[in-house]
Amino acid sequence: MDDKNKRINNNTSEAGTSLNFIEQIIREDIRVGKNDGRVHTRFPPEPNGYLHIGHAKAICLDFGSAEKFGGKCNLRFDDTNPIKEETEYVDSIKEDIHWLGFDWEDRVFHASDYFDRLYDFAIDLIKRGLAYVDDQGSEEIAKQKGTPTRPGQESPFRMRPLEENLDLFRRMKDGEFDEGSRVLRAKIDMASPNMHMRDPVIYRIIKRVHHQTGNKWMVYPMYDFAHGQCDYFEGITHSLCTLEFEVHRPLYDWLVDKLATGDYRPRQIEFNRLNLTYTVMSKRKLQELVESKLVDGWDDPRMPTISGLRRRGYTPESIRNFVKTIGYTKVEAINDFALLEHAVRDDLNIKVSRVFAVLDPVKLIITNYPDDKVEEMEIINNPEDEAMGSRKVPFSRELYIERDDFMEEPPNKFFRLGPDREVRLKGAYIIKCTALKKDKVSGEIREIYCTYDPDTKSGGPAANRKVKGTLHWVSAPHAFEAEVRLYDRLFNHEDPMGQKGHDFKDFLNPDSLQVLKNCKLEPSLSEAKPMDKFQFQRLGYFCVDKD
Ligand code: ATP
Ligand code: MG
């Protein structure tokens, strides 16, 4: 074939700069000069729990798209409900966002910062005949709501005179009435095909102390009444949220239209939420696990929380790469947990040192190696990255290897150690098993005896001699002892939430945590600090736990 005539197809768009559907909308909004071409997003967590990997998906989009277009992203705590929020959650949320690599600069806000303005707006709606106080309880209101195919019934209080509404709402605010006795509703359309437009409740009475505003308020705005308005007050241009809010969008727009004076409008755009197999994602469910002590706190390494993943050894990059891989669409989906695990292995593979750790040790004695000799073997830290250099690992007559790297009667395909078999000890010598010592009672192997071939060391005359198996090892007198914890999936069902007749906790995996004591680690690990990560050769990735 003539090389000059080859046809070559480009397989990515503009060298990887492809935009997700939301970023395409933003780019178009900028192009047509909407909101003066500004890009301003927000991340609006409710401080009622720790953030989870689903929130990471939202954070990467909110902060990431602002960054991409030279805009800004606010952090706004949705603290409209005084009952559930705690400062511990506020602090953890901030820590997790920073750890993921994003920053709100000086723009941290609370929905409660706007309680006065929201209240004024509610008064304004009443004055315009667009809101009324309903004296009915929630049950009666629900009964009158209708169904998606049948229109609702108008409340008997819908036509209440304006002055009476103003008076009652003020007295609700001042705490004159009991919780649940009255609400303020927007007057929209009880026959709307969208249930959210059927005179939604916008304020309710809650007699609680709020962590920001103290006991100033006895009425609190509903999420739907606060969210779009806060967006408006902050000059948000793109209000990105998950698909379940799609049906709220007409209400979002209706309220913002009533509030807006000029051309500026925030725009709500929805994307699919992150769901993962073998886990639960709702903060309420995660809290249940924490409170019933089924896990060791919000940052238990088995939890899908950002703090749990951090303690498990995930890096910010691995989480961001995972989020990039799954992308943003308008279709609900469930992603495989294995994809997340793949992302962290991919990242750590090139970043961390490969060290020797023997988790289930058995003693191995090299009978022809001098008793008092210690050699410092030069071991490369990571063959993927030369710049990571090498380290010295002591080798001596007595070593530990993994118990399951030895079999007394090995099958054909077993390429590890057995009687009269040879293996290479990684970075050291080829050894041959010559004898065994077993426990008289249990029959368990106590010691394995070997001889070594001095010519097979790196640089030696028989360095390239081939044997089938290579084992990791740790010098017994130099070993550093540690407790090692092996984690498995927290649930043993792919969809623990979706099983009729079952509580999600029925599917907790009883073997999700295995604690191994007296593991033997190479001595360099005695220097390791909390959050340091390693690959244990032939075993997997590990992270030093917090103190
Ligand atoms: P949960 O149901 O877990 O309590 P939430 O939606 O109530 O979650 P918020 O603190 O209100 O939690 O959420 C803050 C932001 O994070 C919202 O914009 C929400 O849409 C987004 N978010 C929450 N869960 C997910 C998820 N699983 N995938 C993507 N985004 C999410
Ligand atoms: Mg919520």
Coordinates of C-alpha atoms in Angstrom, one line a residue, residues 109-425:
F109 CA -23.1 31.9 51.9
H110 CA -26.1 30.5 53.7
A111 CA -29.7 30.4 52.6
S112 CA -30.3 31.9 56.0
D113 CA -28.3 35.0 55.0
Y114 CA -31.3 35.8 52.9
F115 CA -34.1 35.1 55.3
D116 CA -35.0 38.9 55.6
R117 CA -35.1 39.3 51.8
L118 CA -37.1 36.1 51.4
Y119 CA -39.5 37.3 54.0
D120 CA -39.9 40.7 52.2
F121 CA -40.4 38.9 49.0
A122 CA -43.2 36.8 50.6
I123 CA -44.8 39.9 51.9
D124 CA -44.5 41.4 48.4
L125 CA -46.2 38.3 46.9
I126 CA -49.1 38.6 49.4
K127 CA -49.5 42.3 48.5
R128 CA -49.7 41.4 44.8
G129 CA -52.4 38.8 45.5
L130 CA -49.9 36.0 44.7
A131 CA -49.7 34.3 48.1
Y132 CA -52.1 33.5 51.0
V133 CA -52.2 32.1 54.5
D134 CA -53.9 28.7 54.6
D135 CA -55.3 27.6 58.0
Q136 CA -55.5 24.0 57.0
G137 CA -53.2 21.3 58.2
S138 CA -50.9 19.4 55.9
E139 CA -53.3 16.4 55.5
E140 CA -56.2 18.5 54.3
I141 CA -53.9 20.4 51.9
A142 CA -52.7 17.1 50.6
K143 CA -56.2 15.8 50.1
Q144 CA -57.0 18.8 47.9
K145 CA -53.9 18.4 45.8
G146 CA -55.6 16.2 43.2
T147 CA -53.6 13.8 41.1
P148 CA -51.5 14.3 37.9
T149 CA -54.6 13.6 35.8
R150 CA -57.2 15.2 38.1
P151 CA -57.0 18.9 39.0
G152 CA -56.8 19.9 42.6
Q153 CA -59.4 21.7 44.7
E154 CA -58.9 25.3 45.7
S155 CA -58.4 26.0 49.4
P156 CA -61.3 27.7 51.3
F157 CA -58.7 30.3 52.4
R158 CA -57.5 31.1 48.8
M159 CA -59.5 34.3 48.4
R160 CA -58.7 35.6 51.9
P161 CA -58.4 39.4 51.9
L162 CA -54.9 40.8 51.5
E163 CA -54.8 42.6 54.9
E164 CA -55.8 39.5 56.7
N165 CA -53.0 37.5 54.9
L166 CA -50.4 40.2 55.9
D167 CA -51.6 40.2 59.4
L168 CA -51.6 36.4 59.8
F169 CA -48.2 35.9 58.1
R170 CA -46.6 38.5 60.5
R171 CA -48.1 36.7 63.5
M172 CA -46.9 33.4 62.1
K173 CA -43.4 34.9 62.0
D174 CA -43.7 36.2 65.6
G175 CA -44.6 32.7 66.9
E176 CA -48.2 33.3 67.7
F177 CA -49.4 30.0 66.2
D178 CA -48.5 26.4 66.6
E179 CA -46.4 24.4 64.2
G180 CA -48.5 22.9 61.5
S181 CA -51.5 25.1 62.2
R182 CA -51.0 27.5 59.2
V183 CA -48.8 27.8 56.1
L184 CA -48.2 30.4 53.5
R185 CA -48.9 29.2 50.0
A186 CA -48.2 30.7 46.6
K187 CA -51.3 31.4 44.6
I188 CA -50.6 29.8 41.2
D189 CA -52.9 27.2 39.6
M190 CA -54.7 24.3 41.3
A191 CA -55.5 22.8 37.9
S192 CA -51.9 22.9 36.6
P193 CA -50.7 19.6 35.1
N194 CA -47.6 20.2 37.2
M195 CA -48.4 19.3 40.8
H196 CA -45.6 21.6 42.0
M197 CA -47.6 24.6 40.6
R198 CA -50.7 23.8 42.6
D199 CA -50.4 26.5 45.2
P200 CA -47.2 25.2 46.7
V201 CA -46.4 25.8 50.4
I202 CA -43.7 28.4 50.6
Y203 CA -43.4 29.0 54.4
R204 CA -44.1 26.8 57.4
I205 CA -44.0 27.4 61.1
I206 CA -41.0 25.8 62.9
K207 CA -40.3 26.9 66.5
R208 CA -36.6 26.0 66.7
V209 CA -33.4 27.8 67.3
H210 CA -31.4 28.0 64.0
H211 CA -27.7 27.6 64.1
Q212 CA -27.2 30.9 62.2
T213 CA -30.1 33.1 63.0
G214 CA -30.9 31.9 66.5
N215 CA -34.5 32.4 67.6
K216 CA -35.2 35.3 65.2
W217 CA -37.5 33.3 63.0
M218 CA -40.5 31.1 63.7
V219 CA -41.3 30.7 60.0
Y220 CA -38.9 29.1 57.6
P221 CA -39.0 29.1 53.8
M222 CA -39.4 25.8 51.8
Y223 CA -36.5 24.7 49.7
D224 CA -38.4 25.6 46.5
F225 CA -39.0 29.1 47.8
A226 CA -35.5 29.7 48.9
H227 CA -33.4 28.1 46.2
G228 CA -34.1 30.1 43.1
Q229 CA -34.3 33.3 45.0
C230 CA -30.9 32.8 46.6
D231 CA -29.6 32.1 43.1
Y232 CA -31.0 35.4 42.0
F233 CA -29.6 37.3 45.0
E234 CA -26.2 35.9 44.3
G235 CA -26.2 36.6 40.6
I236 CA -26.0 32.9 39.7
T237 CA -26.3 32.3 36.0
H238 CA -26.4 28.5 35.8
S239 CA -28.0 26.6 38.6
L240 CA -27.1 23.0 38.1
C241 CA -28.9 20.3 39.9
T242 CA -30.0 16.7 39.6
L243 CA -32.9 15.4 37.5
E244 CA -35.5 15.1 40.2
F245 CA -35.7 18.9 40.2
E246 CA -36.7 19.0 36.6
V247 CA -40.4 19.1 37.6
H248 CA -39.7 21.9 40.0
R249 CA -38.3 24.1 37.2
P250 CA -41.6 25.8 36.3
L251 CA -41.9 26.9 39.9
Y252 CA -38.3 28.0 40.0
D253 CA -38.9 30.2 36.9
W254 CA -42.3 31.4 38.1
L255 CA -40.8 32.7 41.4
V256 CA -37.7 34.2 39.9
D257 CA -39.9 36.0 37.4
K258 CA -41.9 37.5 40.2
L259 CA -38.7 38.6 41.9
A260 CA -36.7 39.9 38.9
T261 CA -36.6 43.5 37.9
G262 CA -34.2 43.5 34.9
D263 CA -33.2 41.0 32.2
Y264 CA -30.9 38.9 34.4
R265 CA -32.2 35.4 35.1
P266 CA -30.6 32.4 36.7
R267 CA -31.2 29.2 34.7
Q268 CA -31.8 25.8 36.2
I269 CA -30.3 22.9 34.3
E270 CA -30.6 19.3 35.4
F271 CA -28.3 16.3 35.0
N272 CA -28.4 12.7 36.1
R273 CA -27.4 11.9 39.6
L274 CA -24.7 9.4 40.4
N275 CA -25.9 6.0 41.6
L276 CA -23.4 3.2 42.3
T277 CA -23.9 -0.5 42.7
Y278 CA -23.3 -2.2 46.0
T279 CA -23.8 1.0 48.0
V280 CA -26.4 3.5 49.3
M281 CA -26.0 7.1 48.6
S282 CA -28.6 9.1 50.5
K283 CA -27.3 11.0 53.5
R284 CA -30.2 9.8 55.5
K285 CA -29.3 6.1 55.0
L286 CA -25.6 6.8 55.6
Q287 CA -26.5 8.5 58.8
E288 CA -28.5 5.5 59.8
L289 CA -25.4 3.3 59.4
V290 CA -23.3 5.8 61.4
E291 CA -25.9 6.1 64.3
S292 CA -26.5 2.4 64.6
K293 CA -22.7 1.9 64.7
L294 CA -22.7 -0.5 61.8
V295 CA -19.7 1.4 60.5
D296 CA -16.9 3.3 62.2
G297 CA -18.3 6.8 61.6
W298 CA -18.9 8.9 58.5
D299 CA -15.3 8.4 57.3
D300 CA -15.3 4.6 57.7
P301 CA -13.3 3.4 54.7
R302 CA -16.2 1.4 53.4
M303 CA -18.5 4.4 53.2
P304 CA -19.1 6.1 49.9
T305 CA -18.5 9.5 51.6
I306 CA -15.7 11.6 50.3
S307 CA -14.0 11.4 53.8
G308 CA -14.4 7.6 53.7
L309 CA -12.9 7.3 50.3
R310 CA -10.0 9.6 51.4
R311 CA -9.3 7.3 54.4
R312 CA -9.5 4.4 52.1
G313 CA -6.7 5.9 50.0
Y314 CA -8.5 7.5 47.2
T315 CA -6.9 10.6 45.7
P316 CA -8.7 13.7 44.6
E317 CA -7.5 13.0 41.0
S318 CA -8.9 9.5 41.0
I319 CA -12.4 10.8 42.0
R320 CA -12.2 13.6 39.5
N321 CA -11.2 11.2 36.8
F322 CA -14.0 8.8 37.7
V323 CA -16.5 11.7 37.5
K324 CA -15.1 12.7 34.1
T325 CA -15.4 9.1 32.9
I326 CA -19.1 8.7 33.8
G327 CA -20.0 12.1 32.4
Y328 CA -23.2 14.1 32.6
T329 CA -26.4 13.2 30.8
K330 CA -30.2 13.5 31.1
V331 CA -30.7 9.8 31.6
E332 CA -30.8 8.1 35.1
A333 CA -28.2 5.4 35.2
I334 CA -26.4 3.2 37.7
N335 CA -22.6 2.9 37.6
D336 CA -20.6 0.0 38.6
F337 CA -18.6 0.4 41.8
A338 CA -15.8 -1.4 40.1
L339 CA -15.4 1.6 37.8
L340 CA -14.6 3.8 40.8
E341 CA -12.1 1.2 42.1
H342 CA -10.5 1.1 38.7
A343 CA -10.0 4.9 38.8
V344 CA -8.1 4.8 42.1
R345 CA -5.9 1.9 41.0
D346 CA -5.2 3.7 37.7
D347 CA -4.0 6.8 39.6
L348 CA -2.0 5.1 42.4
N349 CA -0.4 2.8 39.8
I350 CA 1.8 5.7 38.6
K351 CA 2.1 7.6 41.9
V352 CA 2.9 5.3 44.8
S353 CA 5.9 3.0 45.7
R354 CA 5.6 -0.7 45.5
V355 CA 6.8 -2.2 48.7
F356 CA 7.0 -5.6 50.4
A357 CA 4.4 -6.6 53.0
V358 CA 3.6 -10.1 54.1
L359 CA 0.1 -10.2 55.5
D360 CA -0.1 -13.9 56.5
P361 CA 3.5 -14.7 57.3
V362 CA 5.3 -18.0 57.4
K363 CA 9.0 -18.2 58.3
L364 CA 11.5 -19.1 55.6
I365 CA 15.1 -20.0 56.5
I366 CA 17.9 -20.0 54.0
T367 CA 20.2 -22.6 55.3
N368 CA 23.3 -21.8 53.2
Y369 CA 23.1 -18.0 53.8
P370 CA 25.5 -16.8 56.5
D371 CA 23.9 -16.3 59.9
D372 CA 25.1 -12.8 60.6
K373 CA 25.0 -11.4 57.0
V374 CA 22.6 -8.6 56.0
E375 CA 22.5 -7.4 52.4
E376 CA 20.8 -4.1 51.3
M377 CA 18.9 -5.0 48.2
E378 CA 18.3 -2.1 45.8
I379 CA 14.6 -2.1 44.9
I380 CA 13.0 0.2 42.3
N381 CA 10.1 2.1 43.8
N382 CA 7.9 2.2 40.8
P383 CA 8.9 0.8 37.4
E384 CA 6.3 3.1 35.8
D385 CA 8.2 6.2 36.9
E386 CA 12.0 6.2 37.0
A387 CA 12.0 9.5 38.8
M388 CA 10.6 7.8 41.9
G389 CA 14.0 6.2 42.4
S390 CA 14.8 3.2 44.5
R391 CA 15.3 2.2 48.1
K392 CA 17.3 -0.3 50.1
V393 CA 15.6 -3.3 51.6
P394 CA 17.5 -5.6 54.0
F395 CA 17.8 -9.3 53.2
S396 CA 19.0 -11.9 55.7
R397 CA 18.9 -15.6 56.5
E398 CA 15.5 -15.5 58.0
L399 CA 12.6 -14.1 56.0
Y400 CA 8.8 -14.1 55.9
I401 CA 6.8 -15.1 52.9
E402 CA 3.0 -15.4 52.4
R403 CA 1.6 -18.6 53.8
D404 CA -0.3 -19.2 50.6
D405 CA 2.8 -18.8 48.4
F406 CA 3.8 -22.2 49.6
M407 CA 2.0 -25.6 48.9
E408 CA 3.2 -28.9 50.1
E409 CA 1.5 -30.7 47.3
P410 CA 1.2 -28.1 44.6
P411 CA -0.9 -28.7 41.5
N412 CA 0.8 -28.3 38.1
K413 CA -0.2 -24.7 37.5
F414 CA 1.0 -23.5 40.9
F415 CA 4.2 -21.5 40.1
R416 CA 5.0 -20.5 43.6
L417 CA 7.1 -22.5 46.2
G418 CA 6.8 -26.2 47.0
P419 CA 9.1 -29.0 48.1
D420 CA 12.2 -29.1 45.7
R421 CA 10.8 -26.2 43.7
E422 CA 12.6 -23.0 42.8
V423 CA 11.3 -19.4 42.9
R424 CA 12.9 -16.0 42.7
L425 CA 12.6 -13.7 45.7

